[in-house]
mmCIF file of C-alpha atoms in Angstrom:
data_model
loop_
_atom_site.group_PDB
_atom_site.id
_atom_site.type_symbol
_atom_site.label_atom_id
_atom_site.label_comp_id
_atom_site.label_asym_id
_atom_site.label_seq_id
_atom_site.Cartn_x
_atom_site.Cartn_y
_atom_site.Cartn_z
ATOM 1 C CA MET A 167 37.892 -13.910 3.494
ATOM 2 C CA ALA A 168 38.121 -13.483 7.260
ATOM 3 C CA PRO A 169 36.756 -16.428 9.251
ATOM 4 C CA PRO A 170 33.296 -16.119 10.843
ATOM 5 C CA GLY A 171 33.431 -14.276 14.126
ATOM 6 C CA ASP A 172 36.599 -12.327 13.295
ATOM 7 C CA VAL A 173 35.682 -8.930 14.742
ATOM 8 C CA VAL A 174 39.171 -7.453 14.907
ATOM 9 C CA LYS A 175 39.958 -6.326 11.378
ATOM 10 C CA PRO A 176 37.253 -6.867 8.743
ATOM 11 C CA VAL A 177 38.430 -7.247 5.178
ATOM 12 C CA ILE A 178 36.526 -4.653 3.136
ATOM 13 C CA GLY A 179 36.933 -4.369 -0.611
ATOM 14 C CA VAL A 180 36.420 -1.303 -2.766
ATOM 15 C CA PHE A 181 35.090 -1.695 -6.309
ATOM 16 C CA ALA A 182 38.178 -0.508 -8.169
ATOM 17 C CA LEU A 183 37.203 -0.454 -11.849
ATOM 18 C CA GLN A 184 35.978 3.162 -11.704
ATOM 19 C CA GLY A 185 35.331 5.874 -9.143
ATOM 20 C CA ASN A 186 36.937 7.315 -6.010
ATOM 21 C CA VAL A 187 38.849 4.192 -5.044
ATOM 22 C CA ARG A 188 41.925 5.559 -3.243
ATOM 23 C CA GLU A 189 39.890 7.856 -1.045
ATOM 24 C CA HIS A 190 37.676 5.025 0.193
ATOM 25 C CA LEU A 191 40.653 2.749 0.793
ATOM 26 C CA ALA A 192 42.245 5.461 2.945
ATOM 27 C CA MET A 193 39.075 6.042 4.968
ATOM 28 C CA LEU A 194 38.535 2.324 5.585
ATOM 29 C CA THR A 195 42.151 1.908 6.681
ATOM 30 C CA ALA A 196 41.703 4.837 9.072
ATOM 31 C CA VAL A 197 38.818 3.044 10.830
ATOM 32 C CA GLY A 198 40.768 -0.181 11.265
ATOM 33 C CA ALA A 199 39.655 -2.239 8.292
ATOM 34 C CA ASP A 200 41.875 -4.271 5.981
ATOM 35 C CA ALA A 201 40.963 -2.330 2.833
ATOM 36 C CA ARG A 202 41.591 -3.883 -0.577
ATOM 37 C CA PRO A 203 40.837 -2.882 -4.181
ATOM 38 C CA VAL A 204 38.627 -5.386 -6.002
ATOM 39 C CA ARG A 205 38.757 -5.699 -9.791
ATOM 40 C CA ARG A 206 38.093 -9.395 -10.400
ATOM 41 C CA GLU A 207 36.124 -12.292 -8.974
ATOM 42 C CA SER A 208 39.142 -13.864 -7.253
ATOM 43 C CA GLU A 209 39.670 -10.643 -5.247
ATOM 44 C CA LEU A 210 35.970 -10.440 -4.393
ATOM 45 C CA ALA A 211 36.199 -13.905 -2.846
ATOM 46 C CA GLN A 212 38.738 -12.617 -0.307
ATOM 47 C CA VAL A 213 36.621 -9.860 1.259
ATOM 48 C CA ASP A 214 33.921 -9.745 3.926
ATOM 49 C CA ALA A 215 32.170 -6.657 2.562
ATOM 50 C CA MET A 216 32.301 -4.163 -0.314
ATOM 51 C CA VAL A 217 32.213 -0.424 -0.883
ATOM 52 C CA LEU A 218 30.786 0.786 -4.193
ATOM 53 C CA PRO A 219 32.236 4.276 -4.697
ATOM 54 C CA GLY A 220 31.054 7.416 -6.364
ATOM 55 C CA GLY A 221 31.820 7.621 -10.057
ATOM 56 C CA GLU A 222 29.615 7.078 -13.099
ATOM 57 C CA SER A 223 26.999 4.392 -12.566
ATOM 58 C CA THR A 224 26.551 3.447 -16.232
ATOM 59 C CA THR A 225 30.314 3.040 -16.679
ATOM 60 C CA MET A 226 30.533 1.044 -13.449
ATOM 61 C CA TYR A 227 28.015 -1.597 -14.443
ATOM 62 C CA LYS A 228 29.466 -1.916 -17.961
ATOM 63 C CA LEU A 229 32.990 -2.397 -16.580
ATOM 64 C CA ALA A 230 31.712 -4.875 -14.002
ATOM 65 C CA ARG A 231 30.204 -6.870 -16.866
ATOM 66 C CA SER A 232 33.396 -6.660 -18.931
ATOM 67 C CA PHE A 233 35.581 -7.863 -16.044
ATOM 68 C CA GLY A 234 33.235 -10.701 -15.068
ATOM 69 C CA LEU A 235 32.512 -9.077 -11.724
ATOM 70 C CA PHE A 236 28.854 -8.103 -12.077
ATOM 71 C CA GLU A 237 27.133 -11.439 -11.454
ATOM 72 C CA PRO A 238 29.521 -12.626 -8.689
ATOM 73 C CA LEU A 239 29.064 -9.297 -6.906
ATOM 74 C CA GLN A 240 25.311 -9.430 -7.377
ATOM 75 C CA LYS A 241 25.233 -12.946 -5.912
ATOM 76 C CA ARG A 242 27.395 -12.045 -2.902
ATOM 77 C CA ILE A 243 25.063 -9.144 -2.095
ATOM 78 C CA ALA A 244 21.971 -11.334 -2.519
ATOM 79 C CA ASP A 245 23.590 -13.888 -0.195
ATOM 80 C CA GLY A 246 23.984 -11.260 2.532
ATOM 81 C CA MET A 247 27.377 -9.639 2.045
ATOM 82 C CA PRO A 248 27.395 -6.113 3.545
ATOM 83 C CA ALA A 249 27.836 -3.292 1.033
ATOM 84 C CA PHE A 250 28.159 0.477 1.263
ATOM 85 C CA GLY A 251 27.197 2.449 -1.843
ATOM 86 C CA THR A 252 28.053 6.141 -2.186
ATOM 87 C CA CYS A 253 26.539 8.355 -4.914
ATOM 88 C CA ALA A 254 26.883 6.150 -8.016
ATOM 89 C CA GLY A 255 27.280 3.229 -5.639
ATOM 90 C CA MET A 256 23.837 3.977 -4.212
ATOM 91 C CA ILE A 257 22.446 3.716 -7.747
ATOM 92 C CA MET A 258 24.256 0.406 -8.226
ATOM 93 C CA LEU A 259 22.631 -1.052 -5.095
ATOM 94 C CA ALA A 260 19.095 0.178 -5.784
ATOM 95 C CA ASN A 261 16.394 -2.238 -6.853
ATOM 96 C CA GLU A 262 14.905 0.459 -9.082
ATOM 97 C CA ILE A 263 16.236 3.628 -10.713
ATOM 98 C CA THR A 264 14.692 6.497 -12.625
ATOM 99 C CA GLY A 265 16.562 8.790 -14.962
ATOM 100 C CA GLY A 266 18.933 6.037 -16.094
ATOM 101 C CA ILE A 267 19.922 5.134 -19.629
ATOM 102 C CA ASP A 268 18.059 2.443 -21.572
ATOM 103 C CA GLY A 269 19.041 -0.992 -20.324
ATOM 104 C CA GLN A 270 20.982 0.294 -17.310
ATOM 105 C CA GLU A 271 21.529 -2.530 -14.839
ATOM 106 C CA THR A 272 21.926 -2.451 -11.088
ATOM 107 C CA LEU A 273 23.193 -5.009 -8.618
ATOM 108 C CA GLY A 274 20.064 -4.625 -6.515
ATOM 109 C CA GLY A 275 19.386 -5.635 -2.949
ATOM 110 C CA LEU A 276 18.491 -2.195 -1.626
ATOM 111 C CA ASP A 277 14.689 -1.817 -1.650
ATOM 112 C CA VAL A 278 14.550 1.780 -2.833
ATOM 113 C CA THR A 279 13.884 3.787 -5.960
ATOM 114 C CA VAL A 280 16.742 6.185 -6.726
ATOM 115 C CA ARG A 281 16.631 9.074 -9.182
ATOM 116 C CA ARG A 282 19.915 9.401 -11.045
ATOM 117 C CA ASN A 283 21.484 12.907 -11.246
ATOM 118 C CA ALA A 284 18.482 14.215 -9.298
ATOM 119 C CA PHE A 285 20.168 17.326 -7.909
ATOM 120 C CA GLY A 286 21.398 18.489 -11.296
ATOM 121 C CA ARG A 287 24.634 18.636 -13.242
ATOM 122 C CA GLN A 288 28.243 19.032 -12.105
ATOM 123 C CA VAL A 289 27.766 22.802 -11.797
ATOM 124 C CA ASP A 290 24.891 22.185 -9.380
ATOM 125 C CA SER A 291 27.145 20.425 -6.869
ATOM 126 C CA PHE A 292 26.803 21.631 -3.282
ATOM 127 C CA GLU A 293 27.693 20.896 0.336
ATOM 128 C CA ALA A 294 25.393 20.588 3.336
ATOM 129 C CA ASP A 295 25.463 19.711 7.039
ATOM 130 C CA LEU A 296 23.340 16.626 7.711
ATOM 131 C CA GLU A 297 21.798 15.184 10.860
ATOM 132 C CA PHE A 298 21.840 11.438 11.597
ATOM 133 C CA PRO A 299 19.480 11.322 14.590
ATOM 134 C CA ASP A 300 19.287 7.532 14.865
ATOM 135 C CA LEU A 301 23.015 6.759 14.835
ATOM 136 C CA GLY A 302 23.796 7.663 18.416
ATOM 137 C CA PRO A 303 26.298 9.942 20.134
ATOM 138 C CA THR A 304 29.002 9.468 17.503
ATOM 139 C CA PHE A 305 26.789 11.543 15.207
ATOM 140 C CA ALA A 306 25.850 14.161 17.795
ATOM 141 C CA THR A 307 27.431 16.851 15.605
ATOM 142 C CA PRO A 308 26.361 17.421 11.970
ATOM 143 C CA TYR A 309 28.021 15.507 9.159
ATOM 144 C CA HIS A 310 29.339 17.777 6.398
ATOM 145 C CA ALA A 311 28.374 16.153 3.084
ATOM 146 C CA VAL A 312 29.561 16.783 -0.481
ATOM 147 C CA PHE A 313 26.983 16.277 -3.260
ATOM 148 C CA ILE A 314 28.266 15.953 -6.864
ATOM 149 C CA ARG A 315 25.726 15.090 -9.595
ATOM 150 C CA ALA A 316 24.001 13.316 -6.752
ATOM 151 C CA PRO A 317 20.998 11.006 -6.802
ATOM 152 C CA TRP A 318 18.232 11.072 -4.239
ATOM 153 C CA VAL A 319 15.900 8.377 -2.917
ATOM 154 C CA GLU A 320 12.303 8.705 -4.090
ATOM 155 C CA ARG A 321 10.844 5.564 -2.478
ATOM 156 C CA VAL A 322 11.883 3.350 0.407
ATOM 157 C CA GLY A 323 10.641 -0.153 1.135
ATOM 158 C CA ALA A 324 9.020 -1.120 4.414
ATOM 159 C CA ASP A 325 12.278 -2.490 5.849
ATOM 160 C CA VAL A 326 14.488 0.441 4.819
ATOM 161 C CA GLN A 327 15.619 2.872 7.516
ATOM 162 C CA VAL A 328 15.950 6.507 6.481
ATOM 163 C CA LEU A 329 19.126 7.816 8.118
ATOM 164 C CA SER A 330 19.290 11.388 6.824
ATOM 165 C CA ARG A 331 17.614 13.979 4.622
ATOM 166 C CA VAL A 332 18.779 17.198 3.007
ATOM 167 C CA GLY A 333 16.612 20.317 2.980
ATOM 168 C CA SER A 334 15.417 22.373 0.027
ATOM 169 C CA GLY A 335 17.090 25.436 -1.418
ATOM 170 C CA LEU A 336 20.522 23.876 -1.799
ATOM 171 C CA GLY A 337 22.421 23.963 -5.059
ATOM 172 C CA ALA A 338 21.534 25.728 -8.283
ATOM 173 C CA GLY A 339 19.802 22.597 -9.543
ATOM 174 C CA TRP A 340 16.921 23.104 -7.120
ATOM 175 C CA ALA A 341 15.824 26.225 -9.003
ATOM 176 C CA GLY A 342 14.491 24.254 -11.961
ATOM 177 C CA LEU A 343 12.511 21.721 -9.938
ATOM 178 C CA GLY A 344 9.330 23.755 -9.547
ATOM 179 C CA PRO A 345 7.164 22.448 -6.672
ATOM 180 C CA GLU A 346 9.780 19.762 -5.994
ATOM 181 C CA ALA A 347 12.181 22.467 -4.795
ATOM 182 C CA GLY A 348 10.201 22.832 -1.577
ATOM 183 C CA ARG A 349 10.738 19.249 -0.416
ATOM 184 C CA SER A 350 13.491 17.667 1.616
ATOM 185 C CA ARG A 351 15.079 14.590 0.082
ATOM 186 C CA ILE A 352 16.292 11.277 1.465
ATOM 187 C CA VAL A 353 20.059 11.034 1.039
ATOM 188 C CA ALA A 354 21.128 8.209 3.372
ATOM 189 C CA VAL A 355 19.492 4.848 4.032
ATOM 190 C CA ARG A 356 20.171 1.455 5.541
ATOM 191 C CA HIS A 357 18.498 -1.825 4.589
ATOM 192 C CA ASP A 358 19.763 -4.638 6.798
ATOM 193 C CA ARG A 359 23.422 -5.071 5.753
ATOM 194 C CA LEU A 360 23.283 -2.485 2.976
ATOM 195 C CA LEU A 361 24.187 1.165 3.576
ATOM 196 C CA ALA A 362 23.905 3.903 0.958
ATOM 197 C CA THR A 363 24.402 7.658 0.684
ATOM 198 C CA SER A 364 23.703 10.151 -2.097
ATOM 199 C CA PHE A 365 26.850 12.060 -1.226
ATOM 200 C CA HIS A 366 30.604 11.391 -1.127
ATOM 201 C CA PRO A 367 31.722 10.601 2.452
ATOM 202 C CA GLU A 368 35.214 9.791 1.192
ATOM 203 C CA MET A 369 35.792 13.442 0.258
ATOM 204 C CA THR A 370 35.326 15.093 3.655
ATOM 205 C CA GLY A 371 37.942 13.598 5.979
ATOM 206 C CA ASP A 372 35.105 12.646 8.352
ATOM 207 C CA VAL A 373 35.454 8.895 8.932
ATOM 208 C CA ARG A 374 32.258 8.402 10.936
ATOM 209 C CA LEU A 375 30.209 6.720 8.203
ATOM 210 C CA HIS A 376 33.076 4.438 7.207
ATOM 211 C CA GLY A 377 33.465 3.610 10.879
ATOM 212 C CA TYR A 378 29.746 2.873 11.158
ATOM 213 C CA PHE A 379 29.997 0.512 8.188
ATOM 214 C CA ALA A 380 33.084 -1.204 9.560
ATOM 215 C CA GLU A 381 31.272 -1.774 12.866
ATOM 216 C CA LEU A 382 28.320 -3.216 10.961
ATOM 217 C CA VAL A 383 30.699 -5.710 9.306
ATOM 218 C CA ARG A 384 32.468 -6.507 12.582
ATOM 219 C CA GLY A 385 29.146 -7.245 14.256
ATOM 220 C CA LEU A 386 28.185 -10.071 11.894
#
């Protein structure tokens, strides 16, 4: 792990048991981080922060259990390690989920309720331009986001900052939501050192969110 106060090149791990690992490693490297895959507790001990990628949230927690990584990762997050969860990673960070399987576990730490697969199935995937009004001039232009079997945030705690929402009428999955189809949905949040998005920022080539996370880690 980098020594306290090292603001030059943060060491950021990517949960590498399942999900879009290579893409996140490439994005983190592009924003000046020392990006490393993490599969076991000894590798977790060497990083300053973690990215939990998109993938399949039920598979992710089961593999984390099998590889002895779940509880060490949970403890590091509870102790204040920064983490960035994308899509399934958002589900993994949430304190509460709806639409999960019986007994599905999360790492917790992010005071939100997330609905799993909220926007529909794979065929209901869509793309949208998002605004991040509170993140300054770097985000002056819209962020093009890719949603694939994406969750959304149904509840945020008092200390959670809503960073972005997506409007209604996007994706075939909205058609079956009835009155819910008319509402915008929270798709990006920050809670202290935890950042989470419903979408896949690693799939766009836009490094701004990875850069924002790296700066968050550097600033500790």
